[in-house]
PDB file of C-alpha atoms in Angstrom:
ATOM      1  CA  THR A   1       0.007  -0.058  -0.081  1.00 67.00           C
ATOM      2  CA  ILE A   2       2.821   2.527   0.937  1.00 79.00           C
ATOM      3  CA  GLY A   3       4.585   1.700  -2.510  1.00 80.00           C
ATOM      4  CA  ARG A   4       1.384   2.151  -4.428  1.00 81.00           C
ATOM      5  CA  TYR A   5       0.998   5.582  -2.625  1.00 79.00           C
ATOM      6  CA  ALA A   6       4.465   6.697  -3.623  1.00 79.00           C
ATOM      7  CA  LEU A   7       3.723   5.544  -7.233  1.00 81.00           C
ATOM      8  CA  GLU A   8       0.350   7.456  -7.444  1.00 81.00           C
ATOM      9  CA  LEU A   9       2.070  10.547  -6.175  1.00 80.00           C
ATOM     10  CA  THR A  10       4.639  10.263  -9.037  1.00 80.00           C
ATOM     11  CA  LEU A  11       1.745  10.332 -11.531  1.00 78.00           C
ATOM     12  CA  GLN A  12       0.784  13.869 -10.450  1.00 76.00           C
ATOM     13  CA  GLU A  13       4.311  15.499 -10.360  1.00 78.00           C
ATOM     14  CA  TYR A  14       6.107  16.503 -13.501  1.00 87.00           C
ATOM     15  CA  GLN A  15       9.619  15.868 -11.778  1.00 88.00           C
ATOM     16  CA  TYR A  16       9.038  12.127 -12.258  1.00 89.00           C
ATOM     17  CA  ILE A  17       8.441  12.025 -15.918  1.00 92.00           C
ATOM     18  CA  SER A  18      12.012  11.446 -16.933  1.00 93.00           C
ATOM     19  CA  PHE A  19      12.480   8.301 -14.889  1.00 95.00           C
ATOM     20  CA  ARG A  20      11.989   4.744 -16.177  1.00 94.00           C
ATOM     21  CA  PRO A  21       8.843   3.017 -14.778  1.00 93.00           C
ATOM     22  CA  SER A  22      11.153   0.018 -13.548  1.00 95.00           C
ATOM     23  CA  LEU A  23      13.199   2.630 -11.520  1.00 95.00           C
ATOM     24  CA  LEU A  24      10.118   4.227 -10.070  1.00 94.00           C
ATOM     25  CA  ALA A  25       8.781   0.665  -9.298  1.00 94.00           C
ATOM     26  CA  ALA A  26      11.982  -0.168  -7.493  1.00 95.00           C
ATOM     27  CA  ALA A  27      12.307   3.232  -5.728  1.00 93.00           C
ATOM     28  CA  ALA A  28       8.672   2.729  -4.411  1.00 91.00           C
ATOM     29  CA  LEU A  29       9.550  -0.607  -3.191  1.00 91.00           C
ATOM     30  CA  PHE A  30      12.627   0.766  -1.336  1.00 92.00           C
ATOM     31  CA  PHE A  31      10.397   3.681  -0.030  1.00 88.00           C
ATOM     32  CA  SER A  32       7.877   1.195   1.374  1.00 86.00           C
ATOM     33  CA  MET A  33      10.414  -1.165   2.872  1.00 87.00           C
ATOM     34  CA  LYS A  34      12.170   1.771   4.683  1.00 85.00           C
ATOM     35  CA  LYS A  35       8.825   3.156   5.899  1.00 81.00           C
ATOM     36  CA  THR A  36       7.829   0.012   7.453  1.00 80.00           C
ATOM     37  CA  GLY A  37      11.223  -0.675   9.132  1.00 81.00           C
ATOM     38  CA  ASN A  38      12.721  -3.134   6.731  1.00 77.00           C
ATOM     39  CA  LEU A  39      16.467  -1.541   6.670  1.00 75.00           C
ATOM     40  CA  THR A  40      18.056  -4.007   4.264  1.00 86.00           C
ATOM     41  CA  TRP A  41      18.373  -3.492   0.386  1.00 91.00           C
ATOM     42  CA  ASP A  42      19.954  -6.879  -0.118  1.00 93.00           C
ATOM     43  CA  ALA A  43      21.313  -8.872  -3.068  1.00 94.00           C
ATOM     44  CA  THR A  44      17.828 -10.577  -3.661  1.00 94.00           C
ATOM     45  CA  CYS A  45      16.221  -7.077  -4.091  1.00 93.00           C
ATOM     46  CA  GLN A  46      18.886  -5.904  -6.227  1.00 95.00           C
ATOM     47  CA  HIS A  47      18.827  -8.972  -8.282  1.00 96.00           C
ATOM     48  CA  TYR A  48      15.054  -8.960  -8.958  1.00 95.00           C
ATOM     49  CA  THR A  49      14.988  -5.154  -9.626  1.00 95.00           C
ATOM     50  CA  SER A  50      18.224  -4.858 -11.189  1.00 95.00           C
ATOM     51  CA  TYR A  51      18.913  -1.499  -9.242  1.00 96.00           C
ATOM     52  CA  SER A  52      21.319  -1.082  -6.437  1.00 95.00           C
ATOM     53  CA  GLU A  53      20.369   1.010  -3.364  1.00 94.00           C
ATOM     54  CA  GLU A  54      22.673   3.705  -4.749  1.00 94.00           C
ATOM     55  CA  ASP A  55      20.671   3.762  -7.900  1.00 95.00           C
ATOM     56  CA  ILE A  56      17.368   4.426  -6.150  1.00 94.00           C
ATOM     57  CA  LEU A  57      18.229   6.282  -3.087  1.00 92.00           C
ATOM     58  CA  GLU A  58      17.913   9.972  -4.585  1.00 93.00           C
ATOM     59  CA  LEU A  59      14.628   8.954  -6.200  1.00 93.00           C
ATOM     60  CA  ALA A  60      13.215   7.452  -2.975  1.00 91.00           C
ATOM     61  CA  LYS A  61      14.336  10.672  -1.200  1.00 90.00           C
ATOM     62  CA  LYS A  62      12.226  12.643  -3.844  1.00 89.00           C
ATOM     63  CA  MET A  63       9.292  10.328  -3.061  1.00 86.00           C
ATOM     64  CA  ASP A  64       9.571  10.894   0.606  1.00 84.00           C
ATOM     65  CA  ALA A  65       9.587  14.800   0.090  1.00 83.00           C
ATOM     66  CA  SER A  66       6.468  14.339  -2.232  1.00 79.00           C
ATOM     67  CA  SER A  67       4.562  12.168   0.443  1.00 76.00           C
ATOM     68  CA  THR A  68       5.480  14.748   3.102  1.00 69.00           C
ATOM     69  CA  ALA A  69       4.194  17.614   0.928  1.00 64.00           C
ATOM     70  CA  ALA A  70       0.975  15.641  -0.391  1.00 61.00           C
ATOM     71  CA  ALA A  71      -1.514  16.922   2.058  1.00 59.00           C
ATOM     72  CA  GLY A  72      -0.834  20.519   1.199  1.00 57.00           C
ATOM     73  CA  ASN A  73      -0.322  20.160  -2.662  1.00 60.00           C
ATOM     74  CA  ARG A  74      -3.334  20.750  -4.637  1.00 58.00           C
ATOM     75  CA  HIS A  75      -2.572  18.105  -7.121  1.00 59.00           C
ATOM     76  CA  CYS A  76      -1.858  15.426  -4.509  1.00 54.00           C
ATOM     77  CA  LYS A  77      -4.445  16.133  -1.969  1.00 56.00           C
ATOM     78  CA  THR A  78      -6.948  13.461  -3.140  1.00 59.00           C
ATOM     79  CA  ILE A  79      -4.268  10.865  -3.168  1.00 59.00           C
ATOM     80  CA  TYR A  80      -3.508  11.796   0.298  1.00 59.00           C
ATOM     81  CA  LYS A  81      -7.155  11.605   1.528  1.00 61.00           C
ATOM     82  CA  LYS A  82      -7.429   8.296  -0.319  1.00 62.00           C
ATOM     83  CA  TYR A  83      -4.394   6.756   1.472  1.00 64.00           C
ATOM     84  CA  SER A  84      -5.219   8.400   4.830  1.00 66.00           C
ATOM     85  CA  HIS A  85      -8.368   6.365   5.135  1.00 51.00           C
ATOM     86  CA  LYS A  86      -8.446   3.782   7.735  1.00 55.00           C
ATOM     87  CA  SER A  87      -9.482   0.910   5.102  1.00 47.00           C
ATOM     88  CA  ILE A  88      -6.186   1.391   3.263  1.00 47.00           C
ATOM     89  CA  PHE A  89      -4.250   1.235   6.677  1.00 47.00           C
ATOM     90  CA  ARG A  90      -3.355   4.995   6.424  1.00 46.00           C
ATOM     91  CA  GLY A  91      -0.330   4.123   4.189  1.00 45.00           C
ATOM     92  CA  CYS A  92       0.515   8.092   3.816  1.00 46.00           C
ATOM     93  CA  VAL A  93       0.755   8.829   7.654  1.00 49.00           C
ATOM     94  CA  ILE A  94       3.721   6.415   8.291  1.00 51.00           C
ATOM     95  CA  THR A  95       6.352   8.839   9.275  1.00 47.00           C
ATOM     96  CA  THR A  96       9.414   6.666   9.776  1.00 45.00           C
ATOM     97  CA  ASP A  97      12.623   8.435   8.904  1.00 50.00           C
ATOM     98  CA  PHE A  98      14.125   6.078   6.446  1.00 49.00           C
ATOM     99  CA  LEU A  99      16.658   8.361   4.897  1.00 47.00           C
ATOM    100  CA  VAL A 100      19.397   7.929   7.419  1.00 40.00           C
ATOM    101  CA  VAL A 101      21.680   5.728   5.498  1.00 40.00           C
ATOM    102  CA  GLY A 102      24.877   4.302   7.372  1.00 35.00           C
TER     103      GLY A 102
END
């Protein structure tokens, strides 16, 4: 659900148009893994997505910024409201700080 939220936000913002769909999908997977506390982008993830953590980190940071700003963005407000609903497990309100890479 969190990955779908990140991908839906990318459909509303022009800054994501230059990225390949496979890269967007991999970054959304990484984003959702970090938001839910899975801190390892391992060899299996890299094998099946064909992207390393370094390849997707900057894009995941952009997705994080978009998700943080979505409630106030007039283009993304509907998506935010959709994913803040209880039946979708409030995927947009998870606030784990995953960008600390060490």
